Amino acid sequence: MTVITAQARDLASEDTRYSFVHCNITGTGNGTYLGRAWRTNPRVVFAYTSMSEVITPAGWNNKNRPERDSTVFYGEYKCSGPGSSMDGRVKYTKQLTGEQIKPFLSLGYIQGSKWLLPPPNPEV
């Protein structure tokens, strides 16, 4: 099994999650999952991401633990490419709305002001 993410988040109250924005997923072969439920409460989002045919139609994997179908948060927003098709996605995949994706796109989501440099100022 090939997976891109396997987040070890046990509790919904934990302040951890993965957000992939403007990515490009390519490769050889097929059958790659966007994520698998390593622990009970993973929270993973892909937004504006180009996904090639390497992504399996199911998209996500519950690690053969169907009880995790109701505790995982796997979201997708405005992704493109053959691997982004929602046809065949597992039922617990969330196709996010513009309102639902906003927190995942904010620099505050990753505490970006603590470690990302500000954009350059061409006037200086």
Coordinates of C-alpha atoms in Angstrom, one line a residue:
M1 CA 0.0 0.0 0.0
T2 CA 1.3 3.4 -0.9
V3 CA 0.0 6.4 1.0
I4 CA 0.8 10.1 1.1
T5 CA -0.3 10.8 4.7
A6 CA -0.8 8.7 7.8
Q7 CA -1.6 11.1 10.6
A8 CA -1.3 9.9 14.1
R9 CA -4.1 11.9 15.7
D10 CA -5.9 10.1 18.5
L11 CA -8.3 12.7 19.8
A12 CA -10.6 15.1 17.9
S13 CA -9.5 17.8 20.4
E14 CA -5.8 17.6 19.4
D15 CA -4.6 20.7 17.6
T16 CA -2.9 18.8 14.7
R17 CA -3.8 18.3 11.1
Y18 CA -2.4 18.3 7.6
S19 CA -3.3 20.8 4.8
F20 CA -1.9 20.4 1.3
V21 CA -2.6 23.4 -0.9
H22 CA -1.5 24.0 -4.6
C23 CA 0.3 20.6 -4.8
N24 CA 1.1 18.4 -7.7
I25 CA 0.8 14.7 -7.2
T26 CA 2.6 12.6 -9.9
G27 CA 4.5 9.4 -10.1
T28 CA 4.5 6.0 -11.7
G29 CA 2.2 3.1 -11.0
N30 CA -1.2 3.4 -9.4
G31 CA -3.1 2.6 -6.2
T32 CA -1.7 5.4 -4.1
Y33 CA -4.0 6.7 -1.3
L34 CA -4.1 10.3 -0.2
G35 CA -4.2 9.1 3.4
R36 CA -4.9 6.2 5.7
A37 CA -6.2 6.3 9.2
W38 CA -3.1 5.4 11.2
R39 CA -4.9 6.5 14.4
T40 CA -8.6 7.2 15.0
N41 CA -8.9 11.0 14.2
P42 CA -6.8 12.0 11.3
R43 CA -7.6 15.5 9.8
V44 CA -6.2 15.9 6.3
V45 CA -7.2 18.3 3.5
F46 CA -6.1 18.6 -0.1
A47 CA -7.0 21.9 -1.9
Y48 CA -6.3 23.2 -5.4
T49 CA -4.1 20.1 -5.9
S50 CA -3.4 18.4 -9.2
M51 CA -3.7 14.6 -8.9
S52 CA -2.5 12.3 -11.6
E53 CA -3.8 8.7 -12.2
V54 CA -1.5 7.4 -9.5
I55 CA -4.3 8.2 -6.9
T56 CA -6.6 5.2 -6.4
P57 CA -10.3 6.0 -7.1
A58 CA -11.2 5.4 -3.4
G59 CA -8.8 8.2 -2.5
W60 CA -8.6 7.3 1.2
N61 CA -8.2 4.2 3.4
N62 CA -9.5 3.4 6.9
K63 CA -6.8 0.8 7.6
N64 CA -9.4 -1.9 7.5
R65 CA -11.1 -0.4 10.6
P66 CA -14.6 0.6 9.5
E67 CA -15.3 2.2 12.9
R68 CA -12.9 5.0 11.8
D69 CA -15.2 5.9 8.9
S70 CA -17.1 8.2 11.4
T71 CA -14.0 9.7 13.1
V72 CA -11.7 10.6 10.2
F73 CA -11.8 14.0 8.5
Y74 CA -10.6 13.7 4.9
G75 CA -11.4 16.7 2.8
E76 CA -10.9 17.8 -0.8
Y77 CA -11.5 21.2 -2.4
K78 CA -11.2 22.2 -6.1
C79 CA -8.6 19.5 -7.0
S80 CA -8.0 18.6 -10.6
G81 CA -6.6 15.8 -12.8
P82 CA -7.7 12.2 -13.2
G83 CA -6.9 11.3 -9.6
S84 CA -9.2 13.9 -8.2
S85 CA -12.4 12.4 -9.5
M86 CA -15.0 11.9 -6.8
D87 CA -16.4 8.9 -8.6
G88 CA -15.4 5.9 -6.5
R89 CA -14.3 7.9 -3.5
V90 CA -15.0 6.3 -0.1
K91 CA -18.2 7.5 1.5
Y92 CA -16.4 9.4 4.3
T93 CA -14.6 11.7 1.9
K94 CA -15.7 15.3 2.4
Q95 CA -16.1 17.5 -0.7
L96 CA -15.6 20.8 1.1
T97 CA -17.4 24.1 0.3
G98 CA -15.8 27.5 0.0
E99 CA -16.8 28.3 3.6
Q100 CA -15.5 25.0 5.0
I101 CA -12.1 25.2 3.3
K102 CA -11.3 28.8 4.6
P103 CA -9.7 27.8 7.9
F104 CA -7.4 25.3 6.1
L105 CA -6.1 28.0 3.7
S106 CA -5.3 30.6 6.3
L107 CA -1.7 31.1 7.4
G108 CA -3.0 31.0 10.9
Y109 CA -3.9 27.4 10.4
I110 CA -0.2 26.5 10.3
Q111 CA 0.9 29.4 12.6
G112 CA 2.7 30.8 9.5
S113 CA 3.5 34.1 11.1
K114 CA 5.9 32.3 13.5
W115 CA 8.0 30.7 10.8
L116 CA 7.3 32.0 7.3
L117 CA 9.0 35.1 5.9
P118 CA 6.7 37.9 4.9
P119 CA 6.3 38.5 1.1
P120 CA 9.1 40.7 -0.3
N121 CA 8.4 44.4 -0.6
P122 CA 9.4 45.6 -4.0
E123 CA 9.3 49.2 -2.9
V124 CA 12.3 48.8 -0.6

